[in-house]
mmCIF file with all atom_site columns, C-alpha atoms in Angstrom:
data_model
loop_
_atom_site.group_PDB
_atom_site.id
_atom_site.type_symbol
_atom_site.label_atom_id
_atom_site.label_alt_id
_atom_site.label_comp_id
_atom_site.label_asym_id
_atom_site.label_entity_id
_atom_site.label_seq_id
_atom_site.pdbx_PDB_ins_code
_atom_site.Cartn_x
_atom_site.Cartn_y
_atom_site.Cartn_z
_atom_site.occupancy
_atom_site.B_iso_or_equiv
_atom_site.pdbx_formal_charge
_atom_site.auth_seq_id
_atom_site.auth_comp_id
_atom_site.auth_asym_id
_atom_site.auth_atom_id
_atom_site.pdbx_PDB_model_num
ATOM 1   C CA . UNK S 1 1   ? 21.891  -8.358  9.415   1.00 41.00 ? 1   UNK S CA 1
ATOM 2   C CA . UNK S 1 2   ? 21.691  -5.822  6.604   1.00 42.00 ? 2   UNK S CA 1
ATOM 3   C CA . UNK S 1 3   ? 20.559  -8.512  4.165   1.00 49.00 ? 3   UNK S CA 1
ATOM 4   C CA . UNK S 1 4   ? 17.933  -9.719  6.666   1.00 47.00 ? 4   UNK S CA 1
ATOM 5   C CA . UNK S 1 5   ? 16.636  -6.191  7.104   1.00 55.00 ? 5   UNK S CA 1
ATOM 6   C CA . UNK S 1 6   ? 16.441  -5.699  3.335   1.00 60.00 ? 6   UNK S CA 1
ATOM 7   C CA . UNK S 1 7   ? 14.636  -9.022  2.973   1.00 59.00 ? 7   UNK S CA 1
ATOM 8   C CA . UNK S 1 8   ? 12.125  -8.069  5.661   1.00 76.00 ? 8   UNK S CA 1
ATOM 9   C CA . UNK S 1 9   ? 11.622  -4.684  4.028   1.00 81.00 ? 9   UNK S CA 1
ATOM 10  C CA . UNK S 1 10  ? 11.008  -6.275  0.650   1.00 85.00 ? 10  UNK S CA 1
ATOM 11  C CA . UNK S 1 11  ? 8.487   -8.676  2.182   1.00 90.00 ? 11  UNK S CA 1
ATOM 12  C CA . UNK S 1 12  ? 6.709   -5.758  3.868   1.00 94.00 ? 12  UNK S CA 1
ATOM 13  C CA . UNK S 1 13  ? 6.499   -3.761  0.645   1.00 93.00 ? 13  UNK S CA 1
ATOM 14  C CA . UNK S 1 14  ? 5.039   -6.746  -1.196  1.00 95.00 ? 14  UNK S CA 1
ATOM 15  C CA . UNK S 1 15  ? 2.547   -7.501  1.581   1.00 96.00 ? 15  UNK S CA 1
ATOM 16  C CA . UNK S 1 16  ? 1.555   -3.845  2.031   1.00 96.00 ? 16  UNK S CA 1
ATOM 17  C CA . UNK S 1 17  ? 1.006   -3.330  -1.685  1.00 97.00 ? 17  UNK S CA 1
ATOM 18  C CA . UNK S 1 18  ? -1.261  -6.393  -1.832  1.00 97.00 ? 18  UNK S CA 1
ATOM 19  C CA . UNK S 1 19  ? -3.171  -5.305  1.294   1.00 97.00 ? 19  UNK S CA 1
ATOM 20  C CA . UNK S 1 20  ? -3.766  -1.747  0.096   1.00 98.00 ? 20  UNK S CA 1
ATOM 21  C CA . UNK S 1 21  ? -4.748  -2.977  -3.364  1.00 97.00 ? 21  UNK S CA 1
ATOM 22  C CA . UNK S 1 22  ? -7.380  -5.296  -1.901  1.00 97.00 ? 22  UNK S CA 1
ATOM 23  C CA . UNK S 1 23  ? -8.759  -3.212  0.934   1.00 97.00 ? 23  UNK S CA 1
ATOM 24  C CA . UNK S 1 24  ? -7.781  0.389   0.215   1.00 97.00 ? 24  UNK S CA 1
ATOM 25  C CA . UNK S 1 25  ? -5.956  2.546   2.732   1.00 98.00 ? 25  UNK S CA 1
ATOM 26  C CA . UNK S 1 26  ? -8.821  3.012   5.174   1.00 97.00 ? 26  UNK S CA 1
ATOM 27  C CA . UNK S 1 27  ? -9.660  -0.672  5.590   1.00 97.00 ? 27  UNK S CA 1
ATOM 28  C CA . UNK S 1 28  ? -6.112  -2.027  5.360   1.00 97.00 ? 28  UNK S CA 1
ATOM 29  C CA . UNK S 1 29  ? -4.819  -3.808  8.455   1.00 95.00 ? 29  UNK S CA 1
ATOM 30  C CA . UNK S 1 30  ? -1.301  -3.524  9.798   1.00 94.00 ? 30  UNK S CA 1
ATOM 31  C CA . UNK S 1 31  ? -1.770  -6.901  11.512  1.00 94.00 ? 31  UNK S CA 1
ATOM 32  C CA . UNK S 1 32  ? -2.633  -8.575  8.211   1.00 96.00 ? 32  UNK S CA 1
ATOM 33  C CA . UNK S 1 33  ? 0.349   -6.912  6.542   1.00 96.00 ? 33  UNK S CA 1
ATOM 34  C CA . UNK S 1 34  ? 2.638   -8.126  9.308   1.00 95.00 ? 34  UNK S CA 1
ATOM 35  C CA . UNK S 1 35  ? 1.274   -11.677 9.050   1.00 95.00 ? 35  UNK S CA 1
ATOM 36  C CA . UNK S 1 36  ? 1.674   -11.714 5.259   1.00 95.00 ? 36  UNK S CA 1
ATOM 37  C CA . UNK S 1 37  ? 5.240   -10.441 5.637   1.00 94.00 ? 37  UNK S CA 1
ATOM 38  C CA . UNK S 1 38  ? 6.004   -13.222 8.147   1.00 93.00 ? 38  UNK S CA 1
ATOM 39  C CA . UNK S 1 39  ? 6.588   -11.013 11.158  1.00 91.00 ? 39  UNK S CA 1
ATOM 40  C CA . UNK S 1 40  ? 4.905   -9.655  14.271  1.00 91.00 ? 40  UNK S CA 1
ATOM 41  C CA . UNK S 1 41  ? 2.985   -6.378  14.326  1.00 88.00 ? 41  UNK S CA 1
ATOM 42  C CA . UNK S 1 42  ? 5.597   -4.922  16.690  1.00 89.00 ? 42  UNK S CA 1
ATOM 43  C CA . UNK S 1 43  ? 8.326   -5.930  14.246  1.00 88.00 ? 43  UNK S CA 1
ATOM 44  C CA . UNK S 1 44  ? 6.441   -4.222  11.428  1.00 92.00 ? 44  UNK S CA 1
ATOM 45  C CA . UNK S 1 45  ? 6.342   -0.953  13.379  1.00 89.00 ? 45  UNK S CA 1
ATOM 46  C CA . UNK S 1 46  ? 10.124  -1.001  13.560  1.00 89.00 ? 46  UNK S CA 1
ATOM 47  C CA . UNK S 1 47  ? 10.092  -0.477  9.792   1.00 90.00 ? 47  UNK S CA 1
ATOM 48  C CA . UNK S 1 48  ? 7.131   1.903   9.518   1.00 92.00 ? 48  UNK S CA 1
ATOM 49  C CA . UNK S 1 49  ? 5.776   3.994   12.364  1.00 92.00 ? 49  UNK S CA 1
ATOM 50  C CA . UNK S 1 50  ? 2.241   4.090   10.968  1.00 94.00 ? 50  UNK S CA 1
ATOM 51  C CA . UNK S 1 51  ? -0.010  2.914   8.169   1.00 95.00 ? 51  UNK S CA 1
ATOM 52  C CA . UNK S 1 52  ? 0.191   6.423   6.692   1.00 96.00 ? 52  UNK S CA 1
ATOM 53  C CA . UNK S 1 53  ? 3.977   6.280   6.605   1.00 96.00 ? 53  UNK S CA 1
ATOM 54  C CA . UNK S 1 54  ? 3.851   2.879   4.917   1.00 96.00 ? 54  UNK S CA 1
ATOM 55  C CA . UNK S 1 55  ? 1.414   4.037   2.228   1.00 98.00 ? 55  UNK S CA 1
ATOM 56  C CA . UNK S 1 56  ? 3.523   7.126   1.600   1.00 97.00 ? 56  UNK S CA 1
ATOM 57  C CA . UNK S 1 57  ? 6.647   5.023   1.174   1.00 96.00 ? 57  UNK S CA 1
ATOM 58  C CA . UNK S 1 58  ? 4.888   3.056   -1.568  1.00 97.00 ? 58  UNK S CA 1
ATOM 59  C CA . UNK S 1 59  ? 3.634   6.032   -3.581  1.00 98.00 ? 59  UNK S CA 1
ATOM 60  C CA . UNK S 1 60  ? 5.627   9.187   -2.779  1.00 97.00 ? 60  UNK S CA 1
ATOM 61  C CA . UNK S 1 61  ? 8.600   8.499   -5.104  1.00 97.00 ? 61  UNK S CA 1
ATOM 62  C CA . UNK S 1 62  ? 6.216   7.981   -8.045  1.00 97.00 ? 62  UNK S CA 1
ATOM 63  C CA . UNK S 1 63  ? 4.296   11.181  -7.179  1.00 97.00 ? 63  UNK S CA 1
ATOM 64  C CA . UNK S 1 64  ? 7.437   13.271  -7.000  1.00 96.00 ? 64  UNK S CA 1
ATOM 65  C CA . UNK S 1 65  ? 8.793   11.726  -10.181 1.00 96.00 ? 65  UNK S CA 1
ATOM 66  C CA . UNK S 1 66  ? 5.655   12.537  -12.169 1.00 96.00 ? 66  UNK S CA 1
ATOM 67  C CA . UNK S 1 67  ? 5.573   16.117  -10.912 1.00 94.00 ? 67  UNK S CA 1
ATOM 68  C CA . UNK S 1 68  ? 9.256   16.482  -11.808 1.00 94.00 ? 68  UNK S CA 1
ATOM 69  C CA . UNK S 1 69  ? 8.472   15.153  -15.295 1.00 92.00 ? 69  UNK S CA 1
ATOM 70  C CA . UNK S 1 70  ? 5.687   17.720  -15.707 1.00 90.00 ? 70  UNK S CA 1
ATOM 71  C CA . UNK S 1 71  ? 7.971   20.535  -14.577 1.00 90.00 ? 71  UNK S CA 1
ATOM 72  C CA . UNK S 1 72  ? 10.805  19.422  -16.848 1.00 89.00 ? 72  UNK S CA 1
ATOM 73  C CA . UNK S 1 73  ? 8.529   19.180  -19.881 1.00 84.00 ? 73  UNK S CA 1
ATOM 74  C CA . UNK S 1 74  ? 7.105   22.628  -19.143 1.00 82.00 ? 74  UNK S CA 1
ATOM 75  C CA . UNK S 1 75  ? 10.613  24.084  -18.745 1.00 84.00 ? 75  UNK S CA 1
ATOM 76  C CA . UNK S 1 76  ? 11.745  22.504  -22.012 1.00 81.00 ? 76  UNK S CA 1
ATOM 77  C CA . UNK S 1 77  ? 8.738   23.851  -23.903 1.00 77.00 ? 77  UNK S CA 1
ATOM 78  C CA . UNK S 1 78  ? 9.176   27.340  -22.442 1.00 77.00 ? 78  UNK S CA 1
ATOM 79  C CA . UNK S 1 79  ? 12.863  27.386  -23.333 1.00 79.00 ? 79  UNK S CA 1
ATOM 80  C CA . UNK S 1 80  ? 12.143  26.249  -26.888 1.00 74.00 ? 80  UNK S CA 1
ATOM 81  C CA . UNK S 1 81  ? 9.393   28.811  -27.337 1.00 71.00 ? 81  UNK S CA 1
ATOM 82  C CA . UNK S 1 82  ? 11.562  31.484  -25.744 1.00 67.00 ? 82  UNK S CA 1
ATOM 83  C CA . UNK S 1 83  ? 14.174  30.690  -28.389 1.00 66.00 ? 83  UNK S CA 1
ATOM 84  C CA . UNK S 1 84  ? 11.563  31.040  -31.134 1.00 63.00 ? 84  UNK S CA 1
ATOM 85  C CA . UNK S 1 85  ? 10.935  27.324  -31.674 1.00 63.00 ? 85  UNK S CA 1
ATOM 86  C CA . UNK S 1 86  ? 7.185   26.676  -31.504 1.00 60.00 ? 86  UNK S CA 1
ATOM 87  C CA . UNK S 1 87  ? 7.356   23.044  -32.641 1.00 62.00 ? 87  UNK S CA 1
ATOM 88  C CA . UNK S 1 88  ? 6.879   21.664  -29.107 1.00 56.00 ? 88  UNK S CA 1
ATOM 89  C CA . UNK S 1 89  ? 3.577   23.520  -28.874 1.00 57.00 ? 89  UNK S CA 1
ATOM 90  C CA . UNK S 1 90  ? 2.656   22.356  -32.333 1.00 57.00 ? 90  UNK S CA 1
ATOM 91  C CA . UNK S 1 91  ? 3.197   18.654  -31.554 1.00 54.00 ? 91  UNK S CA 1
ATOM 92  C CA . UNK S 1 92  ? 2.510   18.226  -27.844 1.00 65.00 ? 92  UNK S CA 1
ATOM 93  C CA . UNK S 1 93  ? 3.085   14.772  -26.408 1.00 78.00 ? 93  UNK S CA 1
ATOM 94  C CA . UNK S 1 94  ? 2.269   15.489  -22.782 1.00 87.00 ? 94  UNK S CA 1
ATOM 95  C CA . UNK S 1 95  ? -0.221  12.637  -22.383 1.00 92.00 ? 95  UNK S CA 1
ATOM 96  C CA . UNK S 1 96  ? 2.130   10.055  -23.893 1.00 94.00 ? 96  UNK S CA 1
ATOM 97  C CA . UNK S 1 97  ? 4.965   11.128  -21.611 1.00 93.00 ? 97  UNK S CA 1
ATOM 98  C CA . UNK S 1 98  ? 2.701   11.047  -18.551 1.00 95.00 ? 98  UNK S CA 1
ATOM 99  C CA . UNK S 1 99  ? 1.098   7.699   -19.377 1.00 97.00 ? 99  UNK S CA 1
ATOM 100 C CA . UNK S 1 100 ? 4.466   6.084   -20.099 1.00 97.00 ? 100 UNK S CA 1
ATOM 101 C CA . UNK S 1 101 ? 5.707   7.227   -16.687 1.00 97.00 ? 101 UNK S CA 1
ATOM 102 C CA . UNK S 1 102 ? 2.517   6.088   -14.961 1.00 98.00 ? 102 UNK S CA 1
ATOM 103 C CA . UNK S 1 103 ? 2.803   2.622   -16.492 1.00 98.00 ? 103 UNK S CA 1
ATOM 104 C CA . UNK S 1 104 ? 6.439   2.397   -15.416 1.00 98.00 ? 104 UNK S CA 1
ATOM 105 C CA . UNK S 1 105 ? 5.120   2.831   -11.839 1.00 98.00 ? 105 UNK S CA 1
ATOM 106 C CA . UNK S 1 106 ? 1.677   1.307   -12.248 1.00 97.00 ? 106 UNK S CA 1
ATOM 107 C CA . UNK S 1 107 ? 1.211   -0.208  -8.780  1.00 97.00 ? 107 UNK S CA 1
ATOM 108 C CA . UNK S 1 108 ? 1.947   3.131   -7.140  1.00 97.00 ? 108 UNK S CA 1
ATOM 109 C CA . UNK S 1 109 ? -0.530  4.984   -9.327  1.00 98.00 ? 109 UNK S CA 1
ATOM 110 C CA . UNK S 1 110 ? -3.205  2.331   -8.883  1.00 98.00 ? 110 UNK S CA 1
ATOM 111 C CA . UNK S 1 111 ? -2.851  2.926   -5.165  1.00 98.00 ? 111 UNK S CA 1
ATOM 112 C CA . UNK S 1 112 ? -2.995  6.698   -5.598  1.00 97.00 ? 112 UNK S CA 1
ATOM 113 C CA . UNK S 1 113 ? -5.925  6.794   -8.015  1.00 97.00 ? 113 UNK S CA 1
ATOM 114 C CA . UNK S 1 114 ? -8.044  3.940   -6.667  1.00 97.00 ? 114 UNK S CA 1
ATOM 115 C CA . UNK S 1 115 ? -7.029  3.219   -3.058  1.00 97.00 ? 115 UNK S CA 1
ATOM 116 C CA . UNK S 1 116 ? -5.829  6.436   -1.387  1.00 98.00 ? 116 UNK S CA 1
ATOM 117 C CA . UNK S 1 117 ? -8.999  7.681   0.295   1.00 97.00 ? 117 UNK S CA 1
ATOM 118 C CA . UNK S 1 118 ? -8.137  8.825   3.811   1.00 97.00 ? 118 UNK S CA 1
ATOM 119 C CA . UNK S 1 119 ? -4.601  9.868   2.869   1.00 97.00 ? 119 UNK S CA 1
ATOM 120 C CA . UNK S 1 120 ? -3.152  13.127  1.612   1.00 96.00 ? 120 UNK S CA 1
ATOM 121 C CA . UNK S 1 121 ? -2.791  11.454  -1.776  1.00 97.00 ? 121 UNK S CA 1
ATOM 122 C CA . UNK S 1 122 ? -6.526  11.419  -2.417  1.00 96.00 ? 122 UNK S CA 1
ATOM 123 C CA . UNK S 1 123 ? -6.105  14.998  -3.713  1.00 96.00 ? 123 UNK S CA 1
ATOM 124 C CA . UNK S 1 124 ? -3.128  14.121  -5.911  1.00 96.00 ? 124 UNK S CA 1
ATOM 125 C CA . UNK S 1 125 ? -4.953  14.528  -9.241  1.00 96.00 ? 125 UNK S CA 1
ATOM 126 C CA . UNK S 1 126 ? -6.259  17.920  -8.117  1.00 95.00 ? 126 UNK S CA 1
ATOM 127 C CA . UNK S 1 127 ? -2.765  18.955  -7.000  1.00 94.00 ? 127 UNK S CA 1
ATOM 128 C CA . UNK S 1 128 ? -1.354  17.834  -10.336 1.00 94.00 ? 128 UNK S CA 1
ATOM 129 C CA . UNK S 1 129 ? -4.043  19.795  -12.196 1.00 94.00 ? 129 UNK S CA 1
ATOM 130 C CA . UNK S 1 130 ? -3.189  22.933  -10.204 1.00 93.00 ? 130 UNK S CA 1
ATOM 131 C CA . UNK S 1 131 ? 0.485   22.500  -11.094 1.00 92.00 ? 131 UNK S CA 1
ATOM 132 C CA . UNK S 1 132 ? -0.397  22.008  -14.765 1.00 90.00 ? 132 UNK S CA 1
ATOM 133 C CA . UNK S 1 133 ? -2.624  25.097  -14.684 1.00 92.00 ? 133 UNK S CA 1
ATOM 134 C CA . UNK S 1 134 ? 0.169   27.241  -13.224 1.00 91.00 ? 134 UNK S CA 1
ATOM 135 C CA . UNK S 1 135 ? 2.632   25.988  -15.808 1.00 88.00 ? 135 UNK S CA 1
ATOM 136 C CA . UNK S 1 136 ? 0.146   26.586  -18.630 1.00 87.00 ? 136 UNK S CA 1
ATOM 137 C CA . UNK S 1 137 ? -0.371  30.197  -17.573 1.00 89.00 ? 137 UNK S CA 1
ATOM 138 C CA . UNK S 1 138 ? 3.399   30.689  -17.488 1.00 87.00 ? 138 UNK S CA 1
ATOM 139 C CA . UNK S 1 139 ? 3.707   29.106  -20.923 1.00 83.00 ? 139 UNK S CA 1
ATOM 140 C CA . UNK S 1 140 ? 1.012   31.385  -22.338 1.00 84.00 ? 140 UNK S CA 1
ATOM 141 C CA . UNK S 1 141 ? 2.955   34.372  -21.058 1.00 86.00 ? 141 UNK S CA 1
ATOM 142 C CA . UNK S 1 142 ? 6.078   33.066  -22.811 1.00 83.00 ? 142 UNK S CA 1
ATOM 143 C CA . UNK S 1 143 ? 4.104   32.788  -26.053 1.00 82.00 ? 143 UNK S CA 1
ATOM 144 C CA . UNK S 1 144 ? 2.894   36.373  -25.708 1.00 83.00 ? 144 UNK S CA 1
ATOM 145 C CA . UNK S 1 145 ? 6.464   37.559  -25.239 1.00 82.00 ? 145 UNK S CA 1
ATOM 146 C CA . UNK S 1 146 ? 7.278   35.888  -28.552 1.00 80.00 ? 146 UNK S CA 1
ATOM 147 C CA . UNK S 1 147 ? 4.577   37.943  -30.213 1.00 83.00 ? 147 UNK S CA 1
ATOM 148 C CA . UNK S 1 148 ? 1.966   35.198  -30.390 1.00 81.00 ? 148 UNK S CA 1
ATOM 149 C CA . UNK S 1 149 ? -1.491  36.728  -30.147 1.00 86.00 ? 149 UNK S CA 1
ATOM 150 C CA . UNK S 1 150 ? -3.794  34.786  -27.864 1.00 87.00 ? 150 UNK S CA 1
ATOM 151 C CA . UNK S 1 151 ? -7.491  35.087  -27.154 1.00 88.00 ? 151 UNK S CA 1
ATOM 152 C CA . UNK S 1 152 ? -8.664  36.415  -23.843 1.00 89.00 ? 152 UNK S CA 1
ATOM 153 C CA . UNK S 1 153 ? -9.646  33.387  -21.791 1.00 88.00 ? 153 UNK S CA 1
ATOM 154 C CA . UNK S 1 154 ? -11.323 32.632  -18.489 1.00 90.00 ? 154 UNK S CA 1
ATOM 155 C CA . UNK S 1 155 ? -8.967  31.286  -15.836 1.00 90.00 ? 155 UNK S CA 1
ATOM 156 C CA . UNK S 1 156 ? -11.952 29.554  -14.227 1.00 93.00 ? 156 UNK S CA 1
ATOM 157 C CA . UNK S 1 157 ? -12.564 27.698  -17.471 1.00 93.00 ? 157 UNK S CA 1
ATOM 158 C CA . UNK S 1 158 ? -8.851  26.967  -17.768 1.00 92.00 ? 158 UNK S CA 1
ATOM 159 C CA . UNK S 1 159 ? -8.930  25.379  -14.319 1.00 93.00 ? 159 UNK S CA 1
ATOM 160 C CA . UNK S 1 160 ? -11.849 23.144  -15.257 1.00 94.00 ? 160 UNK S CA 1
ATOM 161 C CA . UNK S 1 161 ? -10.327 22.154  -18.579 1.00 93.00 ? 161 UNK S CA 1
ATOM 162 C CA . UNK S 1 162 ? -6.958  21.396  -16.999 1.00 93.00 ? 162 UNK S CA 1
ATOM 163 C CA . UNK S 1 163 ? -8.652  19.255  -14.365 1.00 95.00 ? 163 UNK S CA 1
ATOM 164 C CA . UNK S 1 164 ? -10.504 17.424  -17.138 1.00 95.00 ? 164 UNK S CA 1
ATOM 165 C CA . UNK S 1 165 ? -7.250  16.883  -19.017 1.00 92.00 ? 165 UNK S CA 1
ATOM 166 C CA . UNK S 1 166 ? -5.474  15.399  -16.008 1.00 94.00 ? 166 UNK S CA 1
ATOM 167 C CA . UNK S 1 167 ? -8.458  13.219  -15.147 1.00 95.00 ? 167 UNK S CA 1
ATOM 168 C CA . UNK S 1 168 ? -8.527  11.930  -18.727 1.00 95.00 ? 168 UNK S CA 1
ATOM 169 C CA . UNK S 1 169 ? -4.928  10.749  -18.479 1.00 94.00 ? 169 UNK S CA 1
ATOM 170 C CA . UNK S 1 170 ? -5.637  8.682   -15.366 1.00 97.00 ? 170 UNK S CA 1
ATOM 171 C CA . UNK S 1 171 ? -8.766  7.061   -16.764 1.00 96.00 ? 171 UNK S CA 1
ATOM 172 C CA . UNK S 1 172 ? -6.398  4.418   -18.119 1.00 96.00 ? 172 UNK S CA 1
ATOM 173 C CA . UNK S 1 173 ? -5.573  3.395   -14.546 1.00 97.00 ? 173 UNK S CA 1
ATOM 174 C CA . UNK S 1 174 ? -9.190  3.442   -13.362 1.00 95.00 ? 174 UNK S CA 1
ATOM 175 C CA . UNK S 1 175 ? -10.302 1.321   -16.325 1.00 96.00 ? 175 UNK S CA 1
ATOM 176 C CA . UNK S 1 176 ? -7.412  -1.122  -16.073 1.00 96.00 ? 176 UNK S CA 1
ATOM 177 C CA . UNK S 1 177 ? -6.015  -0.527  -19.558 1.00 97.00 ? 177 UNK S CA 1
ATOM 178 C CA . UNK S 1 178 ? -3.022  -2.523  -20.688 1.00 97.00 ? 178 UNK S CA 1
ATOM 179 C CA . UNK S 1 179 ? 0.079   -0.485  -21.420 1.00 97.00 ? 179 UNK S CA 1
ATOM 180 C CA . UNK S 1 180 ? -0.512  -0.858  -25.163 1.00 97.00 ? 180 UNK S CA 1
ATOM 181 C CA . UNK S 1 181 ? -4.130  0.299   -24.838 1.00 98.00 ? 181 UNK S CA 1
ATOM 182 C CA . UNK S 1 182 ? -3.075  3.182   -22.588 1.00 97.00 ? 182 UNK S CA 1
ATOM 183 C CA . UNK S 1 183 ? -0.396  4.435   -24.986 1.00 97.00 ? 183 UNK S CA 1
ATOM 184 C CA . UNK S 1 184 ? -2.819  4.339   -27.914 1.00 97.00 ? 184 UNK S CA 1
ATOM 185 C CA . UNK S 1 185 ? -5.334  6.305   -25.854 1.00 97.00 ? 185 UNK S CA 1
ATOM 186 C CA . UNK S 1 186 ? -2.606  8.778   -24.816 1.00 96.00 ? 186 UNK S CA 1
ATOM 187 C CA . UNK S 1 187 ? -1.816  9.450   -28.468 1.00 94.00 ? 187 UNK S CA 1
ATOM 188 C CA . UNK S 1 188 ? -5.520  10.122  -29.050 1.00 95.00 ? 188 UNK S CA 1
ATOM 189 C CA . UNK S 1 189 ? -5.575  12.500  -26.060 1.00 94.00 ? 189 UNK S CA 1
ATOM 190 C CA . UNK S 1 190 ? -2.551  14.417  -27.323 1.00 91.00 ? 190 UNK S CA 1
ATOM 191 C CA . UNK S 1 191 ? -4.102  14.909  -30.747 1.00 90.00 ? 191 UNK S CA 1
ATOM 192 C CA . UNK S 1 192 ? -7.486  15.805  -29.269 1.00 91.00 ? 192 UNK S CA 1
ATOM 193 C CA . UNK S 1 193 ? -6.266  18.263  -26.622 1.00 89.00 ? 193 UNK S CA 1
ATOM 194 C CA . UNK S 1 194 ? -3.604  19.816  -28.850 1.00 85.00 ? 194 UNK S CA 1
ATOM 195 C CA . UNK S 1 195 ? -6.316  21.067  -31.202 1.00 86.00 ? 195 UNK S CA 1
ATOM 196 C CA . UNK S 1 196 ? -8.641  21.912  -28.322 1.00 88.00 ? 196 UNK S CA 1
ATOM 197 C CA . UNK S 1 197 ? -6.054  24.036  -26.487 1.00 84.00 ? 197 UNK S CA 1
ATOM 198 C CA . UNK S 1 198 ? -5.179  25.920  -29.677 1.00 82.00 ? 198 UNK S CA 1
ATOM 199 C CA . UNK S 1 199 ? -8.859  26.675  -30.179 1.00 86.00 ? 199 UNK S CA 1
ATOM 200 C CA . UNK S 1 200 ? -9.218  27.777  -26.564 1.00 87.00 ? 200 UNK S CA 1
ATOM 201 C CA . UNK S 1 201 ? -6.190  30.084  -26.645 1.00 85.00 ? 201 UNK S CA 1
ATOM 202 C CA . UNK S 1 202 ? -6.711  31.175  -30.250 1.00 80.00 ? 202 UNK S CA 1
ATOM 203 C CA . UNK S 1 203 ? -3.249  30.163  -31.400 1.00 71.00 ? 203 UNK S CA 1
#
């Protein structure tokens, strides 16, 4: 019975991913998903109570993992800077780390970026930008405590630039880059934004 349930669940995940990819969340059909998974609609609802719950099951682990990666990288940089090591700020690799993670979970992020309208995930890039903005402000404060003199800067401009930075990372998904193309682009982003942020903050 357990193996049957796991098999059914695997079939549902495969069918749901294909359905959402083709139709997007709003136009996806639970009946079509059930048919593709080889089961009745009522049987499908025994696994997922709603279309929203199903979509969330497909993307939530990837969302949480990426946010955890962002937080861990920010913590590591702050600890290094707090210990007097500024090399992490000198050679940022945030885009490469993010893109590598995204491409390890590409189906989930294709759903989030391209197919999530009508779900709470349609604001995911904005939510990620807000998190990045908060972490950047904290990091700037850590730099100041280490005696690094920074320019006065507009937090409104910081918000817009952070949003632009996050959006740039996910352009690889929107434009269907291969992993190799995406990683090359991520390296370009890191070099571009590393210099741009230093100019913005005056460091």
